Coordinates of C-alpha atoms in Angstrom, one line a residue:
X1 CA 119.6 -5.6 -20.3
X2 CA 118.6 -7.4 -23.5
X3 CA 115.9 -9.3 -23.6
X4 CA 116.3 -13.3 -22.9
X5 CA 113.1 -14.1 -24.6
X6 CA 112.2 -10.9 -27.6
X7 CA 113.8 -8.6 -29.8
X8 CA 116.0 -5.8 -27.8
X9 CA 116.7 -3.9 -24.9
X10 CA 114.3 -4.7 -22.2
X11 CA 113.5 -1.0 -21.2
X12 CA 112.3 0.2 -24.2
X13 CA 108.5 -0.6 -25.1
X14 CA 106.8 0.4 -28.4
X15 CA 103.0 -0.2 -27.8
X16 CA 101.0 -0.8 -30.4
X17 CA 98.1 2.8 -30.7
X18 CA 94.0 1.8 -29.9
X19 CA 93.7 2.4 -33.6
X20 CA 96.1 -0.5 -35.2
X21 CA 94.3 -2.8 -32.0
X22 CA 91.1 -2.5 -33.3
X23 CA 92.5 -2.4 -37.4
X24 CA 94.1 -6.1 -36.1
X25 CA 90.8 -7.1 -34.6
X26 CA 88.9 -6.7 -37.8
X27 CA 91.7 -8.0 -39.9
X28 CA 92.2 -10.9 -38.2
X29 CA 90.4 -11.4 -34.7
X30 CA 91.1 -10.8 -31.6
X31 CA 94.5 -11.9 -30.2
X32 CA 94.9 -13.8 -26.7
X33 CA 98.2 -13.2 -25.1
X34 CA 99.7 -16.6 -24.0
X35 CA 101.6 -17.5 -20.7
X36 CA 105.6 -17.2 -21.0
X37 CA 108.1 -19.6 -19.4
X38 CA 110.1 -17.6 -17.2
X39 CA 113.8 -17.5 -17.5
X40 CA 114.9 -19.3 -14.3
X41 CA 111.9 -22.5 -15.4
X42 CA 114.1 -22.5 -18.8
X43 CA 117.4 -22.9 -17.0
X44 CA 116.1 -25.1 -14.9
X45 CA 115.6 -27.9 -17.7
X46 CA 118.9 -27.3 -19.3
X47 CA 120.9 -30.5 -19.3
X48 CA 124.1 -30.5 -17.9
X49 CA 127.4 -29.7 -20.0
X50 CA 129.6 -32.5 -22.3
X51 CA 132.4 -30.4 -22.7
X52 CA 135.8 -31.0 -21.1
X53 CA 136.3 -28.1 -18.6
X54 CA 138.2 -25.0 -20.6
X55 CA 139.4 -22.2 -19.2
X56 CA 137.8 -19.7 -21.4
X57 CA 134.3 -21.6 -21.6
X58 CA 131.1 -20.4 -19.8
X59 CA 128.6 -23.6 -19.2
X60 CA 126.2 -22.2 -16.9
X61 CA 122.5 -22.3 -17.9
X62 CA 122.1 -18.8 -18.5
X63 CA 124.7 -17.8 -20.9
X64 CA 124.3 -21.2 -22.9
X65 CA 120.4 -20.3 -23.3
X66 CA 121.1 -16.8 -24.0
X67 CA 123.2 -17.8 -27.0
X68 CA 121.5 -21.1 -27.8
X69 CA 118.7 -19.0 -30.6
X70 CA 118.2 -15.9 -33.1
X71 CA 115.1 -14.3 -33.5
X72 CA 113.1 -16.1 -36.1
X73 CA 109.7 -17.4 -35.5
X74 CA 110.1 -20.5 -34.6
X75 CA 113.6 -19.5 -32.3
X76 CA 110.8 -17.0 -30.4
X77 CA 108.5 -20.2 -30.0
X78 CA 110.9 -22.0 -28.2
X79 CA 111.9 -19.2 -26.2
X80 CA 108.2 -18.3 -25.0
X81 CA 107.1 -21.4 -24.2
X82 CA 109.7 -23.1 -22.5
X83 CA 110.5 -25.8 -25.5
X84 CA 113.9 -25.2 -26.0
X85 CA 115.0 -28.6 -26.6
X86 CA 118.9 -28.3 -26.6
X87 CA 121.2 -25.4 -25.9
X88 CA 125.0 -25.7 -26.3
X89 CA 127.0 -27.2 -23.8
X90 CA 129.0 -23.8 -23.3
X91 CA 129.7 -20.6 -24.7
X92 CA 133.2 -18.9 -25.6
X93 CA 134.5 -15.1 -25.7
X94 CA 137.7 -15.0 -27.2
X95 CA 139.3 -12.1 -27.8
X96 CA 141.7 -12.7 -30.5
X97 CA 142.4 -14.7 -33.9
X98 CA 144.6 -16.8 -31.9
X99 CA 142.3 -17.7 -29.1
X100 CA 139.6 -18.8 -32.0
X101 CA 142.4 -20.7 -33.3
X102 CA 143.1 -22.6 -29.9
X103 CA 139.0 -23.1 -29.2
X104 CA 138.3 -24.7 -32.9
X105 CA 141.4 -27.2 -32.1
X106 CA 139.9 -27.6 -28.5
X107 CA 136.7 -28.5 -30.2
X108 CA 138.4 -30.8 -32.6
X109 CA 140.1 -33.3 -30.2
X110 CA 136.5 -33.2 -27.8
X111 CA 134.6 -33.8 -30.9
X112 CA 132.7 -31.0 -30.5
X113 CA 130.7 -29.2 -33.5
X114 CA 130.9 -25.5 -33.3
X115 CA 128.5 -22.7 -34.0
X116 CA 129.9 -19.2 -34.6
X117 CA 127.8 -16.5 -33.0
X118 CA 127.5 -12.7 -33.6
X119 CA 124.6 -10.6 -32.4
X120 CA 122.1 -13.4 -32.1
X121 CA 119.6 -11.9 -35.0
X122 CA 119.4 -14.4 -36.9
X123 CA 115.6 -14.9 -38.1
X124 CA 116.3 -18.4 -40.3
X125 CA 117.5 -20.9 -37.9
X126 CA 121.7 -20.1 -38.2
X127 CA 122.3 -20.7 -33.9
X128 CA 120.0 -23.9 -33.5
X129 CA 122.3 -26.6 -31.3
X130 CA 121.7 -29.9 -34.1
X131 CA 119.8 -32.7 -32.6
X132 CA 123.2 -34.9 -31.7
X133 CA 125.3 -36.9 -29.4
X134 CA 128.2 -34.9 -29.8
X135 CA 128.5 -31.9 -27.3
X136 CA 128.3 -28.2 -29.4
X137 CA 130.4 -25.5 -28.6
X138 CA 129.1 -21.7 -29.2
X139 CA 132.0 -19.2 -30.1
X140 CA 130.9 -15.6 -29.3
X141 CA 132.7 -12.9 -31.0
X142 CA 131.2 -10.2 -28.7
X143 CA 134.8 -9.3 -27.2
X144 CA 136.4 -9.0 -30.8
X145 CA 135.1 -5.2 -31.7
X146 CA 137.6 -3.0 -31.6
X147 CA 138.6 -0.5 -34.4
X148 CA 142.2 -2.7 -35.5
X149 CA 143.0 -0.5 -38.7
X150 CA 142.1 2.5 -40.6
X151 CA 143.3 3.8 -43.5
X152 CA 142.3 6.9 -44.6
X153 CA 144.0 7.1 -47.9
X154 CA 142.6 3.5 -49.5
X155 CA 139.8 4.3 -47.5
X156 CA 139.6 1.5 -45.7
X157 CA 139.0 0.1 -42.2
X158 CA 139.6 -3.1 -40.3
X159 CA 137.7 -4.2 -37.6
X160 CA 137.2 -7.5 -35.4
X161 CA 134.0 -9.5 -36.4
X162 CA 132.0 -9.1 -33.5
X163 CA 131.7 -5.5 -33.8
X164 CA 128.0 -4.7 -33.6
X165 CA 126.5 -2.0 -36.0
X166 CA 126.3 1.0 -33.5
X167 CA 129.5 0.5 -32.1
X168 CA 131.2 0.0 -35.3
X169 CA 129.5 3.4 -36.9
X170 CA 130.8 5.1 -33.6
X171 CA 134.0 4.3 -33.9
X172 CA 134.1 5.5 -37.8
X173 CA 132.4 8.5 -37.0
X174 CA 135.0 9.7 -34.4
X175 CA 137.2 9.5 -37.2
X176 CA 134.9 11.5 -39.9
X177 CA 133.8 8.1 -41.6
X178 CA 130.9 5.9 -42.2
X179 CA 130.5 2.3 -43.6
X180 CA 127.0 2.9 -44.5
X181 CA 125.2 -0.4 -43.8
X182 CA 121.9 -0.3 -41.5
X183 CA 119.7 -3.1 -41.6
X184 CA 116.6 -3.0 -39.3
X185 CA 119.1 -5.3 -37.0
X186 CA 121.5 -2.9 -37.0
X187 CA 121.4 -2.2 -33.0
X188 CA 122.0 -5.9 -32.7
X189 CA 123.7 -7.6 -35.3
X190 CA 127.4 -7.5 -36.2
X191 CA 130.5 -6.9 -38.9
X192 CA 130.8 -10.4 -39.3
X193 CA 127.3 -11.5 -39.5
X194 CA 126.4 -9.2 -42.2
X195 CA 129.4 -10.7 -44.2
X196 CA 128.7 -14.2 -43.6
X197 CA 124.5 -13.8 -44.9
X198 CA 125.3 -11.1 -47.4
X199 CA 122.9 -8.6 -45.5
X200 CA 121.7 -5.5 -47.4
X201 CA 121.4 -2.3 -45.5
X202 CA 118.8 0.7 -45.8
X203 CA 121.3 2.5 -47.7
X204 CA 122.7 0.3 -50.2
X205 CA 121.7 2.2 -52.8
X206 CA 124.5 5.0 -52.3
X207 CA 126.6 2.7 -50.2
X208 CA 126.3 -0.9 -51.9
X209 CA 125.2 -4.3 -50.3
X210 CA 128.0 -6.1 -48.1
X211 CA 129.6 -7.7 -50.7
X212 CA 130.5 -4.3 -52.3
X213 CA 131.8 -3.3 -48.8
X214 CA 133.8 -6.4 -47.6
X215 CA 137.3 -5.9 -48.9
X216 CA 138.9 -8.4 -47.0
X217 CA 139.8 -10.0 -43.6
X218 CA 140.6 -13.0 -42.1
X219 CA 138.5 -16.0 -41.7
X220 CA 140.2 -19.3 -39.0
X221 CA 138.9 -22.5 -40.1
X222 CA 139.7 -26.5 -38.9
X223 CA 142.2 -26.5 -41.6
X224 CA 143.8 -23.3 -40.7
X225 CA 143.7 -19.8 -40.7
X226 CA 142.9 -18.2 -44.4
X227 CA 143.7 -14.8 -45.1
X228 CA 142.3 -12.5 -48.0
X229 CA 144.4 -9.3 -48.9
X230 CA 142.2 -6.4 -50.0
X231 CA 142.7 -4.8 -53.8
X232 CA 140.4 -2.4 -55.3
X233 CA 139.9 -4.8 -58.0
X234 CA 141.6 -8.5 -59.1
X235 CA 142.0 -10.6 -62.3
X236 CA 143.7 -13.3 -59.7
X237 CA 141.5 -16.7 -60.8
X238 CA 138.3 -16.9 -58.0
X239 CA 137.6 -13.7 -55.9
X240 CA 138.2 -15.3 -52.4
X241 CA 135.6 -13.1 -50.5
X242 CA 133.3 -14.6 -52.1
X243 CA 133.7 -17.9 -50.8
X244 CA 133.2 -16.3 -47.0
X245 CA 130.2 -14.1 -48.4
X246 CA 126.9 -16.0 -47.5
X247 CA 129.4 -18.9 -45.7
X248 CA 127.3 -18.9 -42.9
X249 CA 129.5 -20.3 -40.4
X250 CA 130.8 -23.4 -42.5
X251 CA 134.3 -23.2 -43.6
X252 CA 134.9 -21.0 -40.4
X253 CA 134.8 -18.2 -38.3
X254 CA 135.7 -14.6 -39.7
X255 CA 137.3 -13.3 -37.0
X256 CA 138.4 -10.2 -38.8
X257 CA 137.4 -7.6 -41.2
X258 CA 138.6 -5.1 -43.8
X259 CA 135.5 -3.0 -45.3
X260 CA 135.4 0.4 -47.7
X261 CA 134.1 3.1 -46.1
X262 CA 133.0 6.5 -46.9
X263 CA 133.1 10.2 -45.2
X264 CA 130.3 11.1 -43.3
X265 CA 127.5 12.6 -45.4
X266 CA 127.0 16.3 -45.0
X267 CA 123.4 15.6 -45.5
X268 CA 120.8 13.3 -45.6
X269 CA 117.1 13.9 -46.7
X270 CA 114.3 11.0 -47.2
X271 CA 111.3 12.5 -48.6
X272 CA 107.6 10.9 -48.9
X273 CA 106.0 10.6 -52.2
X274 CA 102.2 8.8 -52.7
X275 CA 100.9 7.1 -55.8
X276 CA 97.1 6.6 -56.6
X277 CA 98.1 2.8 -57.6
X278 CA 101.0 -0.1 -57.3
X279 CA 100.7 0.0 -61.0
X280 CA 102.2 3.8 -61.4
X281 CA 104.4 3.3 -58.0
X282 CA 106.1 0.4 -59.4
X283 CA 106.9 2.4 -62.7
X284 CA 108.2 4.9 -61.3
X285 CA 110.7 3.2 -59.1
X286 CA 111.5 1.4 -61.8
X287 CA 112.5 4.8 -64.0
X288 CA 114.3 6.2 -61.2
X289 CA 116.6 3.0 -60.5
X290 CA 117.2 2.5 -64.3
X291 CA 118.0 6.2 -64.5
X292 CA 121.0 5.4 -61.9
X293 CA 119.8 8.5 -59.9
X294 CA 122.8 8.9 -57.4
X295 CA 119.9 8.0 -53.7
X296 CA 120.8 6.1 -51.2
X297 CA 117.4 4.3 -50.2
X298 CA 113.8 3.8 -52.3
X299 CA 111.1 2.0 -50.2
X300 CA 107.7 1.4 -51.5
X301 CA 105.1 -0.2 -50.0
X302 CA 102.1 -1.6 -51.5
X303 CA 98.2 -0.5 -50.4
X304 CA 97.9 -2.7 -47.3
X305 CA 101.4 -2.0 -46.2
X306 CA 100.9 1.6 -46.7
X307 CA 97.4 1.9 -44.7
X308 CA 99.2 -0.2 -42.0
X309 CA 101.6 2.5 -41.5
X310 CA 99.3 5.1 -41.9
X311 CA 97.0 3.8 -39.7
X312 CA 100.2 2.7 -37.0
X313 CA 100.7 6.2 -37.2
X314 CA 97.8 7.0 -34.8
X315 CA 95.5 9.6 -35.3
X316 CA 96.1 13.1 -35.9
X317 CA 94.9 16.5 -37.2
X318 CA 98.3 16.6 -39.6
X319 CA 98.0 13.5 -41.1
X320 CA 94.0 13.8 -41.2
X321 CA 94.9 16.8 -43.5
X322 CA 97.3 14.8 -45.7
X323 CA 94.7 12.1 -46.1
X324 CA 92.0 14.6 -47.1
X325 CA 94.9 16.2 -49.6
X326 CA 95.6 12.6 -51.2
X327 CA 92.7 11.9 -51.7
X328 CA 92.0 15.6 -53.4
X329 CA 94.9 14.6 -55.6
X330 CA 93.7 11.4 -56.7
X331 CA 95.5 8.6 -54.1
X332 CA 92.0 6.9 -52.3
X333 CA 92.1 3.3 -50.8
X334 CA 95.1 1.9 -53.5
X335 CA 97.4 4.5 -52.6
X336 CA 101.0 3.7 -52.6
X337 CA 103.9 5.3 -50.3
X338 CA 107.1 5.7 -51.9
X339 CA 110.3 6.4 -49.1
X340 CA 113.2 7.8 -51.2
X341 CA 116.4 9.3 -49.4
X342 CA 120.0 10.8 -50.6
X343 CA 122.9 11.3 -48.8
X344 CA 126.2 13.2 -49.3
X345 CA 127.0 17.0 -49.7
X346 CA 124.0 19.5 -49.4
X347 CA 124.1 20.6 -53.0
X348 CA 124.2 16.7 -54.7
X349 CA 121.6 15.6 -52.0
X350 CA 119.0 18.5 -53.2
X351 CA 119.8 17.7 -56.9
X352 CA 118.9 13.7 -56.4
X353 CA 115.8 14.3 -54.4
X354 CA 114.6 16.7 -57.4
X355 CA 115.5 14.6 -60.2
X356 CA 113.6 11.8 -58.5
X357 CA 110.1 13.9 -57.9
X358 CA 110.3 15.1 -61.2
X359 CA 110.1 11.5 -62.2
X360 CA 107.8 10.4 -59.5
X361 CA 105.8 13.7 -60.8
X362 CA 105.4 11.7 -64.5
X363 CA 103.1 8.4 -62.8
X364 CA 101.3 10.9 -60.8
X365 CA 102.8 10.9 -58.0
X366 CA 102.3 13.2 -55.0
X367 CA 105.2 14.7 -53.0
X368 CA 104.1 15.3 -49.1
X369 CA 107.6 16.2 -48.0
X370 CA 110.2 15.1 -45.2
X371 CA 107.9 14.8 -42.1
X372 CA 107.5 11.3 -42.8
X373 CA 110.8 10.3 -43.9
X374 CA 111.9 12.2 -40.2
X375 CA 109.7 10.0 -38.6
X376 CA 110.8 6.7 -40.4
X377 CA 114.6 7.2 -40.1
X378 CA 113.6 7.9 -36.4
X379 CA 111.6 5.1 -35.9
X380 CA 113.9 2.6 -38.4
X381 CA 115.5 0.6 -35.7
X382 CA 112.6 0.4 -33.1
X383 CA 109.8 -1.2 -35.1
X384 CA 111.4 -4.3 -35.0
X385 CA 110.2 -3.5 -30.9
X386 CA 106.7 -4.0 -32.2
X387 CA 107.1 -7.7 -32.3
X388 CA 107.2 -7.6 -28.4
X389 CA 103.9 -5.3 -28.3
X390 CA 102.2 -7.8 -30.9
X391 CA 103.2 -11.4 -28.9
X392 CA 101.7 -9.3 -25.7
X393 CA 98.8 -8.9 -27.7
X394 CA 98.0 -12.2 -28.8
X395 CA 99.7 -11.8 -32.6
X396 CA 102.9 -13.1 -33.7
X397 CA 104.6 -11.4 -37.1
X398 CA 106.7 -12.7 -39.6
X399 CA 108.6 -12.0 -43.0
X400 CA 109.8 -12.8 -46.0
X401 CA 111.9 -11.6 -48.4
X402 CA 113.0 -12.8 -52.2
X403 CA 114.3 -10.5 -55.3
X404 CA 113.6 -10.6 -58.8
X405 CA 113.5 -9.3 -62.1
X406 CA 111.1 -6.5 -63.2
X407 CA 108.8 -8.4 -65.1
X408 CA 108.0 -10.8 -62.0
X409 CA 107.9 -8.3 -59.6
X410 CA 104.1 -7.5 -58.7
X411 CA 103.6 -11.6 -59.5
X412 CA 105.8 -12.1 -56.8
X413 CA 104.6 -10.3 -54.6
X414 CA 101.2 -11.2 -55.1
X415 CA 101.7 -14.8 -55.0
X416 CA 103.8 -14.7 -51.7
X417 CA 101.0 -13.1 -50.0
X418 CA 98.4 -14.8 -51.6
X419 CA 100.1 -18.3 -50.4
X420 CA 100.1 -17.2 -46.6
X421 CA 96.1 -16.5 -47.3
X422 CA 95.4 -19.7 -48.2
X423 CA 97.6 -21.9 -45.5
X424 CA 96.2 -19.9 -43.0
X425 CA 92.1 -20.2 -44.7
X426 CA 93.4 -24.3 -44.4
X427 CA 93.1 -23.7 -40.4
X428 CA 90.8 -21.6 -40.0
X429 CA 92.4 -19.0 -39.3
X430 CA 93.0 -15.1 -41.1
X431 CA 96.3 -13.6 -42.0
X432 CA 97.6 -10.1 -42.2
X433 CA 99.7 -10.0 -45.2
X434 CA 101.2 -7.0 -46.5
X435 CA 104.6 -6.2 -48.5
X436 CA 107.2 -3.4 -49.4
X437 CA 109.9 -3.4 -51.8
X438 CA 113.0 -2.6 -49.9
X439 CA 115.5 -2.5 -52.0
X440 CA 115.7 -1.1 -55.7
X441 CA 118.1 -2.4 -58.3
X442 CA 117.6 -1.3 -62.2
X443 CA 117.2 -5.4 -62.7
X444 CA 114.2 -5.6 -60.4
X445 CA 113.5 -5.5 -56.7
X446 CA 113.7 -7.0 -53.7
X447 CA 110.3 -8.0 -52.3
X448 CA 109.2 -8.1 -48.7
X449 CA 106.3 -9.6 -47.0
X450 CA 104.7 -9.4 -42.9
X451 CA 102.8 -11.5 -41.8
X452 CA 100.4 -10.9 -38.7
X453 CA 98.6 -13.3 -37.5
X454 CA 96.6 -14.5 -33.8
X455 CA 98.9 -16.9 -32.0
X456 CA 96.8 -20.2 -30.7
X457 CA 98.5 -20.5 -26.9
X458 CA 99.8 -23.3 -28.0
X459 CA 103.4 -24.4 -28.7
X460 CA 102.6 -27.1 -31.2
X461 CA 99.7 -25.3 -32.3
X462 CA 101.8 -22.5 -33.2
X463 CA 104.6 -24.2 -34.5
X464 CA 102.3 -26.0 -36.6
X465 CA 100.8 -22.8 -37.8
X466 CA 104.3 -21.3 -38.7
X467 CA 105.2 -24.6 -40.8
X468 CA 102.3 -24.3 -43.4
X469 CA 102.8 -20.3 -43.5
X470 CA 106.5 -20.6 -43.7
X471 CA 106.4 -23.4 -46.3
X472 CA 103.4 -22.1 -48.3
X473 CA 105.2 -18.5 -49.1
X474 CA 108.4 -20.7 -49.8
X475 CA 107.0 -22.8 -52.1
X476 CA 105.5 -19.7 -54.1
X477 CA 108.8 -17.6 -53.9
X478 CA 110.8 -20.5 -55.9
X479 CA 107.9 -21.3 -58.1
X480 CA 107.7 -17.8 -59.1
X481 CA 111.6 -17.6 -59.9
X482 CA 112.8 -15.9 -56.7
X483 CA 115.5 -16.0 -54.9
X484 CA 115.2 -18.0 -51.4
X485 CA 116.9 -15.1 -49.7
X486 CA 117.8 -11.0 -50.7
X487 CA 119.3 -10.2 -47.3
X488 CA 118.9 -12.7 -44.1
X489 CA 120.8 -16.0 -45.4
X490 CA 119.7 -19.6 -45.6
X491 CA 120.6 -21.2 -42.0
X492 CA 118.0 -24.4 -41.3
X493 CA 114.5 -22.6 -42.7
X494 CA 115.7 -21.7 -46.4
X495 CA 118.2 -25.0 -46.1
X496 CA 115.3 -27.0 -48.0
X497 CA 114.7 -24.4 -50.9
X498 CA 118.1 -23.8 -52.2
X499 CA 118.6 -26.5 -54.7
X500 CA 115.7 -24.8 -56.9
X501 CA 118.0 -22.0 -56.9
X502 CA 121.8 -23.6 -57.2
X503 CA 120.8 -27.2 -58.5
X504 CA 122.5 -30.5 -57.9
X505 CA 125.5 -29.6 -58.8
X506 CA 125.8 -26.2 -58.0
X507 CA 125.4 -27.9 -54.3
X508 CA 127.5 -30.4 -54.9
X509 CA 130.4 -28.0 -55.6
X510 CA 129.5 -25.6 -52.0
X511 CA 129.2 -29.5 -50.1
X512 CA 132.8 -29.7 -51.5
X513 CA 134.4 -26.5 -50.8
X514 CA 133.2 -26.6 -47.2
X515 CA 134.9 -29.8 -46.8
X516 CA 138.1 -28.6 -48.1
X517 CA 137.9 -26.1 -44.8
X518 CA 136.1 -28.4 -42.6
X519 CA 136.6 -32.1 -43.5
X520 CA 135.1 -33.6 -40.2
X521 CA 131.9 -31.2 -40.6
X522 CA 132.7 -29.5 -36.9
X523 CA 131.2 -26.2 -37.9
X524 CA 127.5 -24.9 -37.9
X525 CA 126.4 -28.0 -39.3
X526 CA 122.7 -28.3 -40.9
X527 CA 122.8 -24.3 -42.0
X528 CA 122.7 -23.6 -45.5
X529 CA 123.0 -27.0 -46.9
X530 CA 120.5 -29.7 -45.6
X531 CA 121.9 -32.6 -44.1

């Protein structure tokens, strides 16, 4: 079952090695694992419901605190510790556009406000009940998954929102076909979620961000349903996807949708490369993208994110070898790890990998082979589990993520990191901090940050912790020109940041399209834009 209160299915564990215990211990101290609230003590202070009885809504305690957060930070805190202030007053499971359709007018003569809910991943705040009078209704679109359409010739498919990433790559593959996009939520997180933030997968490289893979679909909102046709391309006055890309629940719900999809690869290889310094690393990541090399993923982590995984890793007489090697070839302490992948047929995957390493080769870098990449791609969608070994522990982990331009990059990321050292020196207190760049553009880079750090055993103490690391490395993302978000939305935690970004007006214009779709404010209300 998944978990109530962490990331995942509740059977699988992935501990954390004696080795990254006592690297943690020196980093930052030693951690002291705090008492959780148990489920039943959690759903025993739930309030009663304010909805009208509906047929298709569930209000018993469970369900509405199973669906009440995501998995940010602050969602966890609540969780753990028993604070969870308000949970909807009952969940829904339609199964159809039409049911969605009857539920949003349900909600509209019981004054309810809505909240549209996918796969529950979340990690900014999008599935927080507001602090209101009015009762909240939380629309599930876990039952709305199936396969609806395929065309092979456009090479296109259709699929209901809810669809959650392994399910909807299972049902492509049985066909021959991929869509291509993997985030680290991938097990979790659905169709319509990743249209709805604008996620980025792994892959985008070869198989583009979700805006280059949403086609189409259909989106029921308070004023009525809206449809969007697919075309391969348009000259039609505004591109209506857009308008549902990065909506995050406020004009509607997407309750269907169309996306371009791709054969399955013949082949896929992700190589390891290692740099003596950021400084070469970032160049040649930088000559590779701008060179339009035809990969589908580059990942490069800086120094401390690199001996993090090395020393993750655990010890061994292999990777002692590779170390010794490295170090023989010039890459000591400020080594660098470069990740780079291709997919497709075998012959176009060999010639992408070679073409990079001959660049990579030019900034001295050092090609170790595919044993690591085997162990990432295996590995991609169960580090997230670490979060669970680290709260046992005592820690608690966080990110952050931004995109900019070249020139800003290695600024960026040394400001971000640099701001989570300082609010945490304010309390005492030591932080972790280590970044990757996780996805490659020829423009620049997105750049992401962790954040480990002991937890106190105490909910405000904690809380109060998160604040000045969550504002601190906010702060320095938009005064270093960033981008408040490359890939997990805005919901309540970004909501404060975005005007730097879109200004006064450009807000103004997103507060009045959302009111052209929702003019009594029912849905998801407080995400994206702050109240």
């Amino acid at each position: 079952m998944r978990r109530w209160n962490g990331w995942g299915d509740d059977t699988i564990e992935f501990p954390l090695n004696e080795d990254m215990l006592a690297f943690l211990h020196t980093r930052v101290g030693p951690g002291t694992p705090p008492a959780d609230a148990t489920l039943a003590q959690v759903c025993g202070a739930i309030a009663p419901s304010r909805l009208t009885p509906h047929r298709g809504i569930d209000t018993s305690p469970e369900v509405r605190v199973r669906h009440a957060l995501g998995q940010s930070l602050p969602d966890w805190l609540k969780l753990r510790y028993g604070k969870i202030h308000r949970v909807p007053d009952g969940v829904a499971f339609p199964e159809s556009s039409e049911q969605v359709r009857e539920l949003l007018a349900y909600a509209r003569q019981s004054g309810a406000l809505v909240i549209p809910y996918g796969g529950g991943t979340s990690v900014v705040g999008h599935l927080s009940a507001p602090q209101t009078e009015q009762p909240v209704l939380t629309i599930s679109l876990a039952r709305m998954s199936r396969l609806l359409d395929l065309d092979r010739c456009a090479q296109l498919a259709t699929f209901g929102a809810g669809v959650a990433g392994p399910d909807l790559e299972a049902q492509l593959r049985a066909h021959g076909y991929t869509l291509g996009h993997f985030p680290q939520s991938f097990e979790y997180s659905t169709l319509g979620g990743w249209v709805v933030t604008r996620s980025s997968g792994q892959q985008s490289l070869r198989y583009g961000r979700i805006e280059q893979l949403f086609a189409g679909g259909k989106v029921e909102t308070p004023s009525g349903a809206l449809t969007i046709p697919s075309f391969p391309a348009s000259a039609a006055g505004c591109d209506l996807r857009e308008i549902v890309l990065g909506s995050e629940g406020r004009i509607g719900i997407l309750t269907e949708a169309t996306v371009r999809i791709t054969p399955l690869p013949q082949r896929e290889a992700f190589h390891a490369v290692f740099f003596p310094t950021w400084n070469a690393a970032e160049d040649a990541v930088r000559s590779i993208a701008q060179a339009k090399l035809p990969l589908s993923m580059m990942r490069l982590s800086n120094p401390v994110e690199t001996l993090t995984m090395l020393t993750m890793a655990g010890k061994s007489r292999l990777l002692d070898l590779m170390q010794r090697y490295l170090a023989w070839r010039g890459c000591h302490s400020q080594k660098c790890m470069l990740l780079v992948g291709a997919s497709g047929d075998a012959a176009s995957v060999k010639a992408a990998i070679e073409r990079a390493l001959d660049v990579t080769r030019r900034f001295h870098g050092v090609h170790v082979g595919q044993a690591i990449g085997r162990k990432w791609k295996h590995n991609r969608f169960r580090n997230v589990y670490l979060r669970n070994a680290l709260w046992q522990q005592g820690y608690a982990v966080d990110t952050v993520e931004t995109a900019v331009d070249w020139p800003r990059v290695s600024t960026m990321m040394q400001a971000v990191e640099q701001a989570a050292r300082d609010a945490f020196a304010a309390c005492g207190e030591r932080v972790h901090a280590y970044t990757h760049l996780s996805h490659i553009y020829a423009q620049g880079a997105s750049v992401y940050s962790t954040f480990a750090y002991r937890l106190a055993g105490n909910y405000d103490a904690d809380l109060s912790r998160w604040q000045a690391l969550k504002g601190a490395v906010c702060e320095a993302i938009v005064a270093t020109g960033g981008t408040i978000s490359h890939q997990h939305g805005v919901g309540v935690d970004h909501a404060p940041y975005l005007v730097a970004e879109k200004g006064p007006l450009g807000l103004g214009a997103m507060r009045e399209l959302y009111r052209h779709f929702d003019p009594s404010g029912m849905m998801n209300p407080g995400k994206l834009l702050a109240a």
